[in-house]
Amino acid sequence: MVTILQVSRQAGVSTATVSRVINNPEVVGIRTRERVQEVIERLGYRPNLVARDLASRSSRTIGVVINNFSSVYYGLMLEGVELALRKVGYKTIAESSQATSEGERQAWFSLLDRQCDGVVVHSDNLEDDELAVLLDRQPTSVLLNRYLKSHADRCVYLDNVQGGRLAAEYLISKGHRRIATITGPTKFYQTNDRLKGLHQGLAQAGITLDPDLVAEGDFHEAGGETATAHLLDTQKPFTALFCHNDEMAAGAMETCRRRGIRVPEEISILGFDDVNVASHLTPKLTTVRQPLREIGAAAGILAHSLATGEAANSGLQTVFEAEIVERATVMDAAP
Amino acid sequence: MVTILQVSRQAGVSTATVSRVINNPEVVGIRTRERVQEVIERLGYRPNLVARDLASRSSRTIGVVINNFSSVYYGLMLEGVELALRKVGYKTIAESSQATSEGERQAWFSLLDRQCDGVVVHSDNLEDDELAVLLDRQPTSVLLNRYLKSHADRCVYLDNVQGGRLAAEYLISKGHRRIATITGPTKFYQTNDRLKGLHQGLAQAGITLDPDLVAEGDFHEAGGETATAHLLDTQKPFTALFCHNDEMAAGAMETCRRRGIRVPEEISILGFDDVNVASHLTPKLTTVRQPLREIGAAAGILAHSLATGEAANSGLQTVFEAEIVERATVMDAAP
DNA sequence: CTGCCATATGTATTCGGTTACATCAAGGAA
DNA sequence: TTCCTTGATGTAACCGAATACATATGGCAG
């Protein structure tokens, strides 16, 4: 490995000058600068980032904590963070939490140990209190797709209440009045917000949500299947089913198919997220889209500006709205 | 930030001793050890990984270069790497290449600059020659899902020839004889290997592949759609269509649906990969599965053992076999 | 009691950079 | 000519740990 010392010797200057050529070229005389650059080129010198980070007490890197790497939901947000930071010359490094509170803690700290200048945390499992304490201690960490009212300015998220309301309004506009829903785990704040929005939207039309038509799912396909079966078994009639994510909607469609229930003729199904499975289902899933890439990008930029102290975050959008993507699983309710 | 120096002062020992307590507890006297541990606990000390990496000239981490974070294909392999390395106490850090040769180079070097002990590279875009040179220079780097015969022991991959042959054998066993295929871009070695296997498998049954029934796709859904349209337009009859990945199979099914061609009654469709879209399509896609998590895990372990010099890699499986996952898109050909 | 060895701990250097401060030379103003 | 300013470069400390080597302590054999 070639070090800055070797470059400096070859070029007949001090290491300080080489360092300047790399980080602050304009303060170096043009002749020396070119000579040093030539040597760097010739030796194929590349600065050791570890040493640089240590000396400069900054890593020009933002860390990201997500549940896992294998689902598109997290992948898209991570991609959003990475592409946005790339534009401002920052790197991204991600660590997975395995969807446990301990994993979230460990990943977060581990990123900090690596001297990430900021970290973007997607946490489903840590309690509000603990998050608040951690955010207080880590002034450059931000929350991804989670809202903590004590630290609202450190959160970048989808407005889930609005998303739930939108779902209600859309289904109502299609003439549905008996609406069922499959939620995520109730411990997730998303679940409660979407439910709250759903209630609001229904209330506007004078509809109240029948508690028997609310089933708890797990955000996975299997949970969607069993929850749907459960709803169907209650024998309470409903014409539309709002699932809190697309995977569960896929499960719902599967259960309907197995029971010979036609979608959307007999039951309309509405998903949430708009990840790729939505467009692969048959019929294609109508869903509430959340702009995951944009949300990730905003979170990355927020962490970056907190880290660099740039006030550039003023004006940054941190709350995002969901929108309906109409495909083929919702149709007008029979009059 | 609390440093090792502060801990050492509080505990009344030297920094060397604190360092030992952390990395080599058994050589420290039990009384001092406990005292130091108590101080570490009380102060909430966490070793600065950057400093540690610099001093020890190792980072206990393996880097991974992949195209992007948003597709399950890469996500699964990355997950495989991460989980496997976690078990041996190593960390993983990933960087995306944006699917360009320059991006692959940059990501690779950037990981090296961070002193990753090894790196797992998924490269579609670098030429064999350049890869060979880079692998020579980086004795702890390995190739993921790519085969370079000059560095066979540094590659972990699916046997694509076997995969192609398996596809042929399976379709033949279902009575198909007129078989079409949609490949990936021809510059990818996977494409050529799968095609070679397909030829081999067909040849065993005395069948030759009609060049007009080979269309080039792009590994994306859109490419699958247009390639299918193209194949259909040639008017040459075929009863089965082998797509080189699941996304293109999804596109193929879409085109068939639009043209009113029933799958599998009129045309059987076989995919490749077995990522989640496969099970969401209707009917569910029969496909050639590649064990992406396992492949990723093996690559991670290989890089790790090259890095640590452990001979543990002897006996490590580095070539993986594809297998058929039967679902609903392939049926017996009409006699 | 002496000497030797094993164990426990400290000292000081090192990793590869960055950066505050010192130094030096050249040019311009008085 | 002299002094001061400005720009270019060097010197040396420092970032926070790891570790080779030196040293101190205690136990035991002879």
mmCIF file of N, CA and C in Angstrom, chain B residues 193-288:
data_model
loop_
_atom_site.group_PDB
_atom_site.id
_atom_site.type_symbol
_atom_site.label_atom_id
_atom_site.label_comp_id
_atom_site.label_asym_id
_atom_site.label_seq_id
_atom_site.Cartn_x
_atom_site.Cartn_y
_atom_site.Cartn_z
ATOM 1 N N ASP B 193 -24.043 -19.016 -20.858
ATOM 2 C CA ASP B 193 -24.007 -20.309 -20.188
ATOM 3 C C ASP B 193 -25.377 -20.975 -20.174
ATOM 4 N N ARG B 194 -26.382 -20.193 -19.875
ATOM 5 C CA ARG B 194 -27.725 -20.779 -19.819
ATOM 6 C C ARG B 194 -28.141 -21.273 -21.186
ATOM 7 N N LEU B 195 -27.744 -20.510 -22.180
ATOM 8 C CA LEU B 195 -28.056 -20.887 -23.553
ATOM 9 C C LEU B 195 -27.319 -22.175 -23.921
ATOM 10 N N LYS B 196 -26.067 -22.235 -23.499
ATOM 11 C CA LYS B 196 -25.276 -23.422 -23.781
ATOM 12 C C LYS B 196 -25.915 -24.650 -23.136
ATOM 13 N N GLY B 197 -26.315 -24.494 -21.894
ATOM 14 C CA GLY B 197 -26.965 -25.594 -21.194
ATOM 15 C C GLY B 197 -28.252 -25.989 -21.886
ATOM 16 N N LEU B 198 -28.972 -24.990 -22.311
ATOM 17 C CA LEU B 198 -30.241 -25.254 -23.000
ATOM 18 C C LEU B 198 -29.984 -26.088 -24.251
ATOM 19 N N HIS B 199 -29.000 -25.662 -25.014
ATOM 20 C CA HIS B 199 -28.627 -26.417 -26.223
ATOM 21 C C HIS B 199 -28.281 -27.855 -25.870
ATOM 22 N N GLN B 200 -27.446 -28.000 -24.840
ATOM 23 C CA GLN B 200 -27.026 -29.349 -24.433
ATOM 24 C C GLN B 200 -28.222 -30.216 -24.087
ATOM 25 N N GLY B 201 -29.071 -29.671 -23.275
ATOM 26 C CA GLY B 201 -30.231 -30.431 -22.828
ATOM 27 C C GLY B 201 -31.114 -30.833 -23.997
ATOM 28 N N LEU B 202 -31.304 -29.898 -24.901
ATOM 29 C CA LEU B 202 -32.151 -30.196 -26.057
ATOM 30 C C LEU B 202 -31.486 -31.244 -26.924
ATOM 31 N N ALA B 203 -30.182 -31.093 -27.097
ATOM 32 C CA ALA B 203 -29.443 -32.018 -27.965
ATOM 33 C C ALA B 203 -29.592 -33.456 -27.467
ATOM 34 N N GLN B 204 -29.566 -33.614 -26.142
ATOM 35 C CA GLN B 204 -29.731 -34.959 -25.573
ATOM 36 C C GLN B 204 -30.996 -35.630 -26.087
ATOM 37 N N ALA B 205 -31.992 -34.805 -26.375
ATOM 38 C CA ALA B 205 -33.256 -35.360 -26.867
ATOM 39 C C ALA B 205 -33.363 -35.225 -28.377
ATOM 40 N N GLY B 206 -32.217 -34.886 -28.973
ATOM 41 C CA GLY B 206 -32.219 -34.783 -30.428
ATOM 42 C C GLY B 206 -32.929 -33.556 -30.964
ATOM 43 N N ILE B 207 -33.032 -32.541 -30.123
ATOM 44 C CA ILE B 207 -33.714 -31.327 -30.569
ATOM 45 C C ILE B 207 -32.694 -30.222 -30.795
ATOM 46 N N THR B 208 -32.883 -29.446 -31.838
ATOM 47 C CA THR B 208 -32.011 -28.279 -31.999
ATOM 48 C C THR B 208 -32.857 -27.034 -31.830
ATOM 49 N N LEU B 209 -32.214 -26.033 -31.248
ATOM 50 C CA LEU B 209 -32.935 -24.798 -30.940
ATOM 51 C C LEU B 209 -33.031 -23.951 -32.201
ATOM 52 N N ASP B 210 -34.226 -23.561 -32.548
ATOM 53 C CA ASP B 210 -34.427 -22.715 -33.727
ATOM 54 C C ASP B 210 -33.963 -21.294 -33.407
ATOM 55 N N PRO B 211 -32.974 -20.781 -34.126
ATOM 56 C CA PRO B 211 -32.445 -19.436 -33.855
ATOM 57 C C PRO B 211 -33.545 -18.372 -33.851
ATOM 58 N N ASP B 212 -34.588 -18.592 -34.625
ATOM 59 C CA ASP B 212 -35.667 -17.607 -34.641
ATOM 60 C C ASP B 212 -36.459 -17.606 -33.330
ATOM 61 N N LEU B 213 -36.264 -18.660 -32.545
ATOM 62 C CA LEU B 213 -37.002 -18.731 -31.294
ATOM 63 C C LEU B 213 -36.145 -18.289 -30.098
ATOM 64 N N VAL B 214 -35.060 -17.600 -30.422
ATOM 65 C CA VAL B 214 -34.227 -17.041 -29.366
ATOM 66 C C VAL B 214 -34.313 -15.518 -29.448
ATOM 67 N N ALA B 215 -34.792 -14.897 -28.383
ATOM 68 C CA ALA B 215 -34.894 -13.434 -28.387
ATOM 69 C C ALA B 215 -34.067 -12.888 -27.238
ATOM 70 N N GLU B 216 -33.458 -11.735 -27.480
ATOM 71 C CA GLU B 216 -32.652 -11.152 -26.418
ATOM 72 C C GLU B 216 -33.482 -10.182 -25.589
ATOM 73 N N GLY B 217 -33.431 -10.351 -24.284
ATOM 74 C CA GLY B 217 -34.153 -9.453 -23.378
ATOM 75 C C GLY B 217 -33.175 -8.608 -22.592
ATOM 76 N N ASP B 218 -33.644 -8.007 -21.522
ATOM 77 C CA ASP B 218 -32.805 -7.090 -20.753
ATOM 78 C C ASP B 218 -32.869 -7.390 -19.264
ATOM 79 N N PHE B 219 -33.438 -8.550 -18.935
ATOM 80 C CA PHE B 219 -33.627 -8.939 -17.535
ATOM 81 C C PHE B 219 -34.700 -8.111 -16.844
ATOM 82 N N HIS B 220 -35.400 -7.268 -17.597
ATOM 83 C CA HIS B 220 -36.479 -6.501 -16.980
ATOM 84 C C HIS B 220 -37.820 -6.888 -17.591
ATOM 85 N N GLU B 221 -38.870 -6.512 -16.908
ATOM 86 C CA GLU B 221 -40.198 -6.892 -17.350
ATOM 87 C C GLU B 221 -40.502 -6.369 -18.746
ATOM 88 N N ALA B 222 -40.174 -5.127 -18.974
ATOM 89 C CA ALA B 222 -40.483 -4.523 -20.272
ATOM 90 C C ALA B 222 -39.818 -5.304 -21.406
ATOM 91 N N GLY B 223 -38.553 -5.669 -21.191
ATOM 92 C CA GLY B 223 -37.842 -6.424 -22.210
ATOM 93 C C GLY B 223 -38.511 -7.762 -22.464
ATOM 94 N N GLY B 224 -39.037 -8.342 -21.404
ATOM 95 C CA GLY B 224 -39.736 -9.618 -21.550
ATOM 96 C C GLY B 224 -40.986 -9.463 -22.394
ATOM 97 N N GLU B 225 -41.663 -8.354 -22.189
ATOM 98 C CA GLU B 225 -42.884 -8.119 -22.953
ATOM 99 C C GLU B 225 -42.601 -7.991 -24.442
ATOM 100 N N THR B 226 -41.655 -7.149 -24.773
ATOM 101 C CA THR B 226 -41.400 -6.917 -26.202
ATOM 102 C C THR B 226 -40.768 -8.138 -26.853
ATOM 103 N N ALA B 227 -39.894 -8.818 -26.131
ATOM 104 C CA ALA B 227 -39.275 -10.008 -26.704
ATOM 105 C C ALA B 227 -40.340 -11.062 -27.003
ATOM 106 N N THR B 228 -41.301 -11.191 -26.097
ATOM 107 C CA THR B 228 -42.364 -12.160 -26.310
ATOM 108 C C THR B 228 -43.195 -11.782 -27.537
ATOM 109 N N ALA B 229 -43.509 -10.519 -27.620
ATOM 110 C CA ALA B 229 -44.271 -10.038 -28.770
ATOM 111 C C ALA B 229 -43.510 -10.375 -30.050
ATOM 112 N N HIS B 230 -42.229 -10.135 -29.998
ATOM 113 C CA HIS B 230 -41.393 -10.413 -31.159
ATOM 114 C C HIS B 230 -41.442 -11.895 -31.539
ATOM 115 N N LEU B 231 -41.306 -12.753 -30.538
ATOM 116 C CA LEU B 231 -41.318 -14.196 -30.799
ATOM 117 C C LEU B 231 -42.655 -14.622 -31.401
ATOM 118 N N LEU B 232 -43.709 -14.085 -30.818
ATOM 119 C CA LEU B 232 -45.037 -14.429 -31.300
ATOM 120 C C LEU B 232 -45.204 -13.979 -32.751
ATOM 121 N N ASP B 233 -44.629 -12.838 -33.056
ATOM 122 C CA ASP B 233 -44.795 -12.277 -34.399
ATOM 123 C C ASP B 233 -44.065 -13.057 -35.476
ATOM 124 N N THR B 234 -43.083 -13.839 -35.077
ATOM 125 C CA THR B 234 -42.368 -14.615 -36.109
ATOM 126 C C THR B 234 -43.269 -15.696 -36.685
ATOM 127 N N GLN B 235 -44.360 -15.977 -35.966
ATOM 128 C CA GLN B 235 -45.321 -16.983 -36.449
ATOM 129 C C GLN B 235 -44.785 -18.405 -36.365
ATOM 130 N N LYS B 236 -43.585 -18.558 -35.860
ATOM 131 C CA LYS B 236 -43.092 -19.931 -35.686
ATOM 132 C C LYS B 236 -43.732 -20.497 -34.426
ATOM 133 N N PRO B 237 -44.329 -21.630 -34.525
ATOM 134 C CA PRO B 237 -45.034 -22.159 -33.356
ATOM 135 C C PRO B 237 -44.071 -22.662 -32.276
ATOM 136 N N PHE B 238 -44.440 -22.433 -31.029
ATOM 137 C CA PHE B 238 -43.686 -23.035 -29.918
ATOM 138 C C PHE B 238 -44.660 -23.277 -28.772
ATOM 139 N N THR B 239 -44.347 -24.282 -27.974
ATOM 140 C CA THR B 239 -45.275 -24.628 -26.893
ATOM 141 C C THR B 239 -44.742 -24.233 -25.531
ATOM 142 N N ALA B 240 -43.436 -23.917 -25.461
ATOM 143 C CA ALA B 240 -42.880 -23.544 -24.164
ATOM 144 C C ALA B 240 -41.907 -22.384 -24.348
ATOM 145 N N LEU B 241 -41.871 -21.531 -23.337
ATOM 146 C CA LEU B 241 -41.000 -20.360 -23.388
ATOM 147 C C LEU B 241 -40.167 -20.315 -22.115
ATOM 148 N N PHE B 242 -38.855 -20.379 -22.302
ATOM 149 C CA PHE B 242 -37.946 -20.346 -21.160
ATOM 150 C C PHE B 242 -37.358 -18.938 -21.046
ATOM 151 N N CYS B 243 -37.678 -18.249 -19.971
ATOM 152 C CA CYS B 243 -37.177 -16.895 -19.775
ATOM 153 C C CYS B 243 -36.006 -16.917 -18.793
ATOM 154 N N HIS B 244 -34.974 -16.161 -19.104
ATOM 155 C CA HIS B 244 -33.766 -16.220 -18.293
ATOM 156 C C HIS B 244 -33.867 -15.517 -16.941
ATOM 157 N N ASN B 245 -34.978 -14.859 -16.676
ATOM 158 C CA ASN B 245 -35.248 -14.516 -15.274
ATOM 159 C C ASN B 245 -36.749 -14.320 -15.060
ATOM 160 N N ASP B 246 -37.117 -14.188 -13.808
ATOM 161 C CA ASP B 246 -38.542 -14.143 -13.478
ATOM 162 C C ASP B 246 -39.215 -12.856 -13.937
ATOM 163 N N GLU B 247 -38.477 -11.791 -13.897
ATOM 164 C CA GLU B 247 -39.064 -10.515 -14.314
ATOM 165 C C GLU B 247 -39.496 -10.574 -15.776
ATOM 166 N N MET B 248 -38.615 -11.117 -16.595
ATOM 167 C CA MET B 248 -38.968 -11.204 -18.013
ATOM 168 C C MET B 248 -40.125 -12.185 -18.202
ATOM 169 N N ALA B 249 -40.170 -13.200 -17.357
ATOM 170 C CA ALA B 249 -41.300 -14.141 -17.432
ATOM 171 C C ALA B 249 -42.592 -13.401 -17.108
ATOM 172 N N ALA B 250 -42.510 -12.483 -16.150
ATOM 173 C CA ALA B 250 -43.694 -11.685 -15.819
ATOM 174 C C ALA B 250 -44.121 -10.883 -17.050
ATOM 175 N N GLY B 251 -43.131 -10.328 -17.731
ATOM 176 C CA GLY B 251 -43.430 -9.574 -18.948
ATOM 177 C C GLY B 251 -44.044 -10.468 -20.013
ATOM 178 N N ALA B 252 -43.505 -11.661 -20.123
ATOM 179 C CA ALA B 252 -44.016 -12.603 -21.117
ATOM 180 C C ALA B 252 -45.481 -12.925 -20.819
ATOM 181 N N MET B 253 -45.769 -13.144 -19.551
ATOM 182 C CA MET B 253 -47.144 -13.473 -19.194
ATOM 183 C C MET B 253 -48.071 -12.318 -19.487
ATOM 184 N N GLU B 254 -47.572 -11.128 -19.275
ATOM 185 C CA GLU B 254 -48.380 -9.949 -19.553
ATOM 186 C C GLU B 254 -48.718 -9.860 -21.049
ATOM 187 N N THR B 255 -47.713 -10.075 -21.875
ATOM 188 C CA THR B 255 -47.951 -10.032 -23.322
ATOM 189 C C THR B 255 -48.943 -11.105 -23.744
ATOM 190 N N CYS B 256 -48.776 -12.297 -23.189
ATOM 191 C CA CYS B 256 -49.710 -13.380 -23.521
ATOM 192 C C CYS B 256 -51.132 -12.982 -23.124
ATOM 193 N N ARG B 257 -51.241 -12.417 -21.945
ATOM 194 C CA ARG B 257 -52.568 -12.032 -21.463
ATOM 195 C C ARG B 257 -53.195 -11.036 -22.420
ATOM 196 N N ARG B 258 -52.402 -10.068 -22.822
ATOM 197 C CA ARG B 258 -52.929 -9.044 -23.718
ATOM 198 C C ARG B 258 -53.368 -9.625 -25.053
ATOM 199 N N ARG B 259 -52.658 -10.656 -25.484
ATOM 200 C CA ARG B 259 -53.008 -11.213 -26.784
ATOM 201 C C ARG B 259 -54.008 -12.360 -26.660
ATOM 202 N N GLY B 260 -54.454 -12.569 -25.451
ATOM 203 C CA GLY B 260 -55.458 -13.611 -25.266
ATOM 204 C C GLY B 260 -54.898 -15.021 -25.370
ATOM 205 N N ILE B 261 -53.613 -15.153 -25.129
ATOM 206 C CA ILE B 261 -53.018 -16.488 -25.160
ATOM 207 C C ILE B 261 -53.005 -17.042 -23.748
ATOM 208 N N ARG B 262 -53.567 -18.193 -23.543
ATOM 209 C CA ARG B 262 -53.666 -18.743 -22.205
ATOM 210 C C ARG B 262 -52.366 -19.432 -21.775
ATOM 211 N N VAL B 263 -51.956 -19.136 -20.554
ATOM 212 C CA VAL B 263 -50.780 -19.769 -19.951
ATOM 213 C C VAL B 263 -51.289 -20.603 -18.783
ATOM 214 N N PRO B 264 -50.978 -21.877 -18.710
ATOM 215 C CA PRO B 264 -50.057 -22.622 -19.577
ATOM 216 C C PRO B 264 -50.744 -23.409 -20.695
ATOM 217 N N GLU B 265 -52.066 -23.271 -20.809
ATOM 218 C CA GLU B 265 -52.752 -24.121 -21.785
ATOM 219 C C GLU B 265 -52.177 -24.011 -23.194
ATOM 220 N N GLU B 266 -51.925 -22.790 -23.630
ATOM 221 C CA GLU B 266 -51.411 -22.658 -24.995
ATOM 222 C C GLU B 266 -49.885 -22.553 -25.026
ATOM 223 N N ILE B 267 -49.362 -21.848 -24.047
ATOM 224 C CA ILE B 267 -47.900 -21.741 -23.964
ATOM 225 C C ILE B 267 -47.485 -21.930 -22.504
ATOM 226 N N SER B 268 -46.535 -22.803 -22.305
ATOM 227 C CA SER B 268 -45.971 -22.969 -20.971
ATOM 228 C C SER B 268 -44.836 -21.964 -20.796
ATOM 229 N N ILE B 269 -44.736 -21.422 -19.589
ATOM 230 C CA ILE B 269 -43.658 -20.459 -19.354
ATOM 231 C C ILE B 269 -42.829 -20.892 -18.149
ATOM 232 N N LEU B 270 -41.506 -20.832 -18.339
ATOM 233 C CA LEU B 270 -40.579 -21.225 -17.280
ATOM 234 C C LEU B 270 -39.669 -20.034 -16.982
ATOM 235 N N GLY B 271 -39.556 -19.697 -15.724
ATOM 236 C CA GLY B 271 -38.725 -18.560 -15.359
ATOM 237 C C GLY B 271 -37.356 -18.991 -14.850
ATOM 238 N N PHE B 272 -36.647 -18.045 -14.225
ATOM 239 C CA PHE B 272 -35.327 -18.331 -13.680
ATOM 240 C C PHE B 272 -35.093 -17.377 -12.521
ATOM 241 N N ASP B 273 -34.574 -17.887 -11.429
ATOM 242 C CA ASP B 273 -34.203 -17.142 -10.217
ATOM 243 C C ASP B 273 -35.036 -17.599 -9.016
ATOM 244 N N ASP B 274 -36.362 -17.503 -9.209
ATOM 245 C CA ASP B 274 -37.276 -17.710 -8.083
ATOM 246 C C ASP B 274 -37.163 -16.604 -7.048
ATOM 247 N N VAL B 275 -37.375 -15.394 -7.508
ATOM 248 C CA VAL B 275 -37.528 -14.305 -6.555
ATOM 249 C C VAL B 275 -39.022 -14.120 -6.334
ATOM 250 N N ASN B 276 -39.389 -13.226 -5.403
ATOM 251 C CA ASN B 276 -40.777 -13.241 -4.957
ATOM 252 C C ASN B 276 -41.829 -13.002 -6.025
ATOM 253 N N VAL B 277 -41.473 -12.284 -7.117
ATOM 254 C CA VAL B 277 -42.509 -12.059 -8.129
ATOM 255 C C VAL B 277 -43.043 -13.402 -8.641
ATOM 256 N N ALA B 278 -42.182 -14.391 -8.678
ATOM 257 C CA ALA B 278 -42.591 -15.690 -9.223
ATOM 258 C C ALA B 278 -43.854 -16.205 -8.547
ATOM 259 N N SER B 279 -43.905 -16.098 -7.239
ATOM 260 C CA SER B 279 -45.052 -16.673 -6.542
ATOM 261 C C SER B 279 -46.252 -15.747 -6.535
ATOM 262 N N HIS B 280 -46.082 -14.534 -7.025
ATOM 263 C CA HIS B 280 -47.213 -13.611 -7.039
ATOM 264 C C HIS B 280 -47.916 -13.563 -8.381
ATOM 265 N N LEU B 281 -47.270 -14.071 -9.390
ATOM 266 C CA LEU B 281 -47.894 -14.051 -10.702
ATOM 267 C C LEU B 281 -49.088 -14.995 -10.699
ATOM 268 N N THR B 282 -49.985 -14.765 -11.614
ATOM 269 C CA THR B 282 -51.118 -15.663 -11.759
ATOM 270 C C THR B 282 -51.154 -16.147 -13.196
ATOM 271 N N PRO B 283 -51.126 -17.423 -13.451
ATOM 272 C CA PRO B 283 -50.852 -18.457 -12.454
ATOM 273 C C PRO B 283 -49.429 -18.333 -11.925
ATOM 274 N N LYS B 284 -49.169 -18.966 -10.810
ATOM 275 C CA LYS B 284 -47.846 -18.873 -10.214
ATOM 276 C C LYS B 284 -46.790 -19.464 -11.133
ATOM 277 N N LEU B 285 -45.658 -18.828 -11.114
ATOM 278 C CA LEU B 285 -44.617 -19.165 -12.082
ATOM 279 C C LEU B 285 -43.781 -20.384 -11.687
ATOM 280 N N THR B 286 -43.712 -21.313 -12.608
ATOM 281 C CA THR B 286 -42.756 -22.405 -12.453
ATOM 282 C C THR B 286 -41.398 -21.857 -12.878
ATOM 283 N N THR B 287 -40.388 -22.151 -12.105
ATOM 284 C CA THR B 287 -39.124 -21.472 -12.385
ATOM 285 C C THR B 287 -37.914 -22.299 -11.979
ATOM 286 N N VAL B 288 -36.760 -21.867 -12.450
ATOM 287 C CA VAL B 288 -35.502 -22.510 -12.087
ATOM 288 C C VAL B 288 -34.926 -21.691 -10.935
#
